[in-house]
Amino acid sequence: MKTEVLYSGKAKTIYKTDNPSELIAEFRDSLTAFDGKKKSEVAKKGYYNAQISKKIFEMLEEKGIKTHFKKMESDTEMLVDAVEIIKIEVIPRNIAAGSITRKYPIKEGTHFTRPVIVMDYKSDEYADPMINEDIAIAMELATPEELKQIRSMALKINEILVEYLDQKGLKLPDFKLEFGRVNGEIVVADEISCDTCRLWDKTTGDSLDKDIFRFDKGDLTKAYEEVARRIVPEIFE
Ligand code: CDP
C-alpha cells in the first residue's frame, strides 16, 4: 500500500508504504537529458523501462547479485527495499560512447580491451563530476571496503549483462549502476533500463536507448518496445 511521496525524481516517483523497510518506485513517462535541460514525455516509456528493469533484476538475482527489487505492484510500479543510496554513479564501459569521447581523445566505437569503470558523484548541483576512490573516501560517500565491493559487483554485473544482451542481439557500450545499503549489505538499486544503458542493435548498430531522445534520432517508444520484445517477450503475448 503506497502512502505519501518520498521523492520525485526525473523519471521515477518513490512512495513510502505502510512498511518502513519497503518503498514503491513508479516508472513515469517523463524523461530528461543534459542535466535536466532537455525534458519530454514519451508514451509507454515508463511501462517498458519498468518491465525491462524487473526482468534484469530477476536475472541478476538468479546469478547471486543482490538487488533492491522485491516484486511488481503494477505494470509500472515495483516494490523495492528501502535502501540508503550511495551517492556514486558507477558506469561500466565496454565500447567508447558519450562523455568519455568528449573528455578524452578516445574515438566513439573503440572497444576497450578490459572494461573501464567510471565513477561520478551523484549531484545535480555539481553536475555529476567524475570522482575516483580517494575522492569518494574523502567525501565519506563510501568506505574503502564498500568501494572494493562496488567495483567487484559492477564488473560482475557487466560481464553477466554483456553476455545476456548479446543473446538478444544487443551490444552494451556502457550503463549506469547505483548501489544502496540495506541490513549491512550492498545491493543494486535504482533501475537498469533503456534510460540507463546504451544499447546498440548488433546488426544495424542503431541506438535503442535514451540517445534517441538526447540527439533526436527517431521514435523512442518504438525503440524501447523493440528492446522490450527481446528482453520481456512475454508481455506481448
Ligand atoms: O549520457 P552522457 O553521454 O551524457 O554520459 P555518459 O557518462 O557517457 O553516460 C554513460 C552511461 O551512463 C550511459 O548509458 C547513460 O545513459 C548512463 N547515465 C545515466 O543513466 N544517468 C546519468 N546521470 C549519467 C549517465
Tab-separated table of N, CA, C and O and ligand atoms in Angstrom, residues 10 34-35 89-93 97-103 118 120 128 173-178 190 194-199 209-211 214-215, ligand 1:
chain	number	residue	atom	x	y	z
A	10	LYS	N	13.588	12.544	-11.815
A	10	LYS	CA	13.335	12.971	-13.194
A	10	LYS	C	12.498	11.952	-13.953
A	10	LYS	O	11.763	12.307	-14.856
A	34	PHE	N	20.837	15.994	-20.461
A	34	PHE	CA	21.716	17.159	-20.311
A	34	PHE	C	21.416	17.905	-19.011
A	34	PHE	O	21.024	19.079	-19.027
A	35	ASP	N	21.563	17.180	-17.896
A	35	ASP	CA	21.346	17.730	-16.561
A	35	ASP	C	19.975	18.393	-16.424
A	35	ASP	O	19.845	19.444	-15.795
A	89	GLU	N	27.495	7.320	-9.048
A	89	GLU	CA	27.017	6.641	-10.244
A	89	GLU	C	28.180	5.825	-10.784
A	89	GLU	O	29.248	6.380	-11.070
A	90	VAL	N	27.991	4.533	-10.858
A	90	VAL	CA	29.071	3.641	-11.295
A	90	VAL	C	28.786	3.246	-12.744
A	90	VAL	O	27.727	2.692	-13.036
A	91	ILE	N	29.700	3.566	-13.635
A	91	ILE	CA	29.462	3.363	-15.066
A	91	ILE	C	30.488	2.403	-15.673
A	91	ILE	O	31.632	2.791	-15.922
A	92	PRO	N	30.105	1.146	-15.878
A	92	PRO	CA	30.986	0.247	-16.612
A	92	PRO	C	30.913	0.574	-18.108
A	92	PRO	O	29.835	0.786	-18.648
A	93	ARG	N	32.080	0.618	-18.750
A	93	ARG	CA	32.143	0.946	-20.185
A	93	ARG	C	32.877	-0.150	-20.942
A	93	ARG	O	33.984	-0.543	-20.541
A	97	ALA	N	31.602	5.680	-25.903
A	97	ALA	CA	30.472	6.483	-26.389
A	97	ALA	C	30.213	7.557	-25.344
A	97	ALA	O	30.653	7.434	-24.199
A	98	GLY	N	29.526	8.611	-25.751
A	98	GLY	CA	29.103	9.635	-24.790
A	98	GLY	C	30.256	10.412	-24.194
A	98	GLY	O	31.249	10.711	-24.872
A	99	SER	N	30.147	10.707	-22.900
A	99	SER	CA	31.048	11.678	-22.275
A	99	SER	C	32.529	11.305	-22.380
A	99	SER	O	33.377	12.190	-22.500
A	100	ILE	N	32.840	10.013	-22.379
A	100	ILE	CA	34.264	9.629	-22.409
A	100	ILE	C	34.916	10.028	-23.742
A	100	ILE	O	36.122	10.287	-23.806
A	101	THR	N	34.088	10.133	-24.799
A	101	THR	CA	34.635	10.521	-26.110
A	101	THR	C	34.740	12.042	-26.242
A	101	THR	O	35.412	12.551	-27.123
A	102	ARG	N	34.031	12.747	-25.329
A	102	ARG	CA	34.120	14.212	-25.346
A	102	ARG	C	35.252	14.713	-24.460
A	102	ARG	O	35.893	15.719	-24.753
A	103	LYS	N	35.532	13.956	-23.373
A	103	LYS	CA	36.525	14.423	-22.403
A	103	LYS	C	37.943	13.994	-22.732
A	103	LYS	O	38.896	14.590	-22.240
A	118	VAL	N	33.953	3.890	-14.544
A	118	VAL	CA	33.980	5.323	-14.241
A	118	VAL	C	33.024	5.571	-13.076
A	118	VAL	O	31.963	4.955	-13.004
A	120	ASP	N	30.988	8.678	-10.994
A	120	ASP	CA	30.604	10.090	-10.930
A	120	ASP	C	29.926	10.350	-9.587
A	120	ASP	O	29.178	9.502	-9.094
A	128	ASP	N	27.147	16.068	-11.596
A	128	ASP	CA	27.719	14.707	-11.620
A	128	ASP	C	29.202	14.656	-12.032
A	128	ASP	O	29.549	13.986	-13.009
A	173	PRO	N	27.426	-0.798	-24.892
A	173	PRO	CA	28.611	0.070	-24.802
A	173	PRO	C	28.885	0.519	-23.365
A	173	PRO	O	30.027	0.508	-22.918
A	174	ASP	N	27.823	0.943	-22.654
A	174	ASP	CA	28.011	1.385	-21.265
A	174	ASP	C	26.672	1.413	-20.564
A	174	ASP	O	25.625	1.321	-21.206
A	175	PHE	N	26.694	1.504	-19.254
A	175	PHE	CA	25.461	1.643	-18.479
A	175	PHE	C	25.799	2.178	-17.102
A	175	PHE	O	26.970	2.183	-16.705
A	176	LYS	N	24.761	2.648	-16.400
A	176	LYS	CA	24.962	3.264	-15.087
A	176	LYS	C	24.333	2.414	-13.986
A	176	LYS	O	23.200	1.959	-14.134
A	177	LEU	N	25.080	2.224	-12.926
A	177	LEU	CA	24.562	1.476	-11.772
A	177	LEU	C	24.525	2.392	-10.566
A	177	LEU	O	25.395	3.265	-10.409
A	178	GLU	N	23.535	2.166	-9.695
A	178	GLU	CA	23.540	2.800	-8.376
A	178	GLU	C	23.451	1.698	-7.344
A	178	GLU	O	22.835	0.654	-7.589
A	190	ASP	N	18.080	1.616	-7.796
A	190	ASP	CA	17.645	2.371	-8.968
A	190	ASP	C	17.043	1.462	-10.033
A	190	ASP	O	16.164	0.664	-9.733
A	194	CYS	N	16.407	1.048	-20.566
A	194	CYS	CA	16.841	1.785	-21.767
A	194	CYS	C	17.234	3.228	-21.442
A	194	CYS	O	17.907	3.881	-22.234
A	195	ASP	N	16.804	3.746	-20.285
A	195	ASP	CA	17.216	5.099	-19.888
A	195	ASP	C	18.629	5.105	-19.319
A	195	ASP	O	19.286	6.147	-19.308
A	196	THR	N	19.085	3.985	-18.791
A	196	THR	CA	20.367	3.970	-18.065
A	196	THR	C	21.444	3.125	-18.748
A	196	THR	O	22.551	3.032	-18.223
A	197	CYS	N	21.103	2.514	-19.858
A	197	CYS	CA	22.087	1.719	-20.612
A	197	CYS	C	22.216	2.304	-22.018
A	197	CYS	O	21.221	2.780	-22.567
A	198	ARG	N	23.400	2.247	-22.624
A	198	ARG	CA	23.469	2.396	-24.077
A	198	ARG	C	23.302	1.008	-24.655
A	198	ARG	O	23.980	0.064	-24.221
A	199	LEU	N	22.390	0.875	-25.604
A	199	LEU	CA	22.128	-0.417	-26.233
A	199	LEU	C	22.164	-0.205	-27.734
A	199	LEU	O	21.451	0.655	-28.265
A	209	ASP	N	18.102	3.263	-27.179
A	209	ASP	CA	18.192	3.760	-25.805
A	209	ASP	C	17.943	5.264	-25.776
A	209	ASP	O	17.539	5.839	-26.783
A	210	LYS	N	18.240	5.901	-24.643
A	210	LYS	CA	17.928	7.316	-24.448
A	210	LYS	C	18.685	8.249	-25.393
A	210	LYS	O	18.297	9.414	-25.541
A	211	ASP	N	19.736	7.766	-26.057
A	211	ASP	CA	20.421	8.613	-27.048
A	211	ASP	C	19.459	9.070	-28.148
A	211	ASP	O	19.663	10.134	-28.758
A	214	ARG	N	18.210	12.112	-26.565
A	214	ARG	CA	19.267	13.127	-26.433
A	214	ARG	C	19.553	13.791	-27.779
A	214	ARG	O	19.705	14.989	-27.866
A	215	PHE	N	19.631	12.986	-28.841
A	215	PHE	CA	20.077	13.501	-30.144
A	215	PHE	C	18.999	13.440	-31.228
A	215	PHE	O	19.325	13.443	-32.416
B	1	CDP	O1	24.979	10.147	-21.442
B	1	CDP	P1	26.193	11.033	-21.453
B	1	CDP	O2	26.992	10.887	-22.678
B	1	CDP	O3	25.914	12.444	-21.067
B	1	CDP	O4	27.030	10.478	-20.213
B	1	CDP	P2	27.920	9.179	-20.101
B	1	CDP	O5	28.817	9.416	-18.950
B	1	CDP	O6	28.535	8.858	-21.405
B	1	CDP	O7	26.876	8.022	-19.729
B	1	CDP	C1	27.306	6.703	-19.604
B	1	CDP	C2	26.119	5.785	-19.411
B	1	CDP	O8	25.512	6.034	-18.157
B	1	CDP	C3	25.011	5.958	-20.448
B	1	CDP	O9	24.490	4.669	-20.730
B	1	CDP	C4	23.989	6.821	-19.748
B	1	CDP	O10	22.688	6.557	-20.218
B	1	CDP	C5	24.164	6.397	-18.304
B	1	CDP	N1	23.883	7.504	-17.382
B	1	CDP	C6	22.715	7.526	-16.626
B	1	CDP	O11	21.917	6.586	-16.724
B	1	CDP	N2	22.456	8.537	-15.749
B	1	CDP	C7	23.327	9.541	-15.591
B	1	CDP	N3	23.049	10.514	-14.724
B	1	CDP	C8	24.517	9.551	-16.333
B	1	CDP	C9	24.776	8.523	-17.217
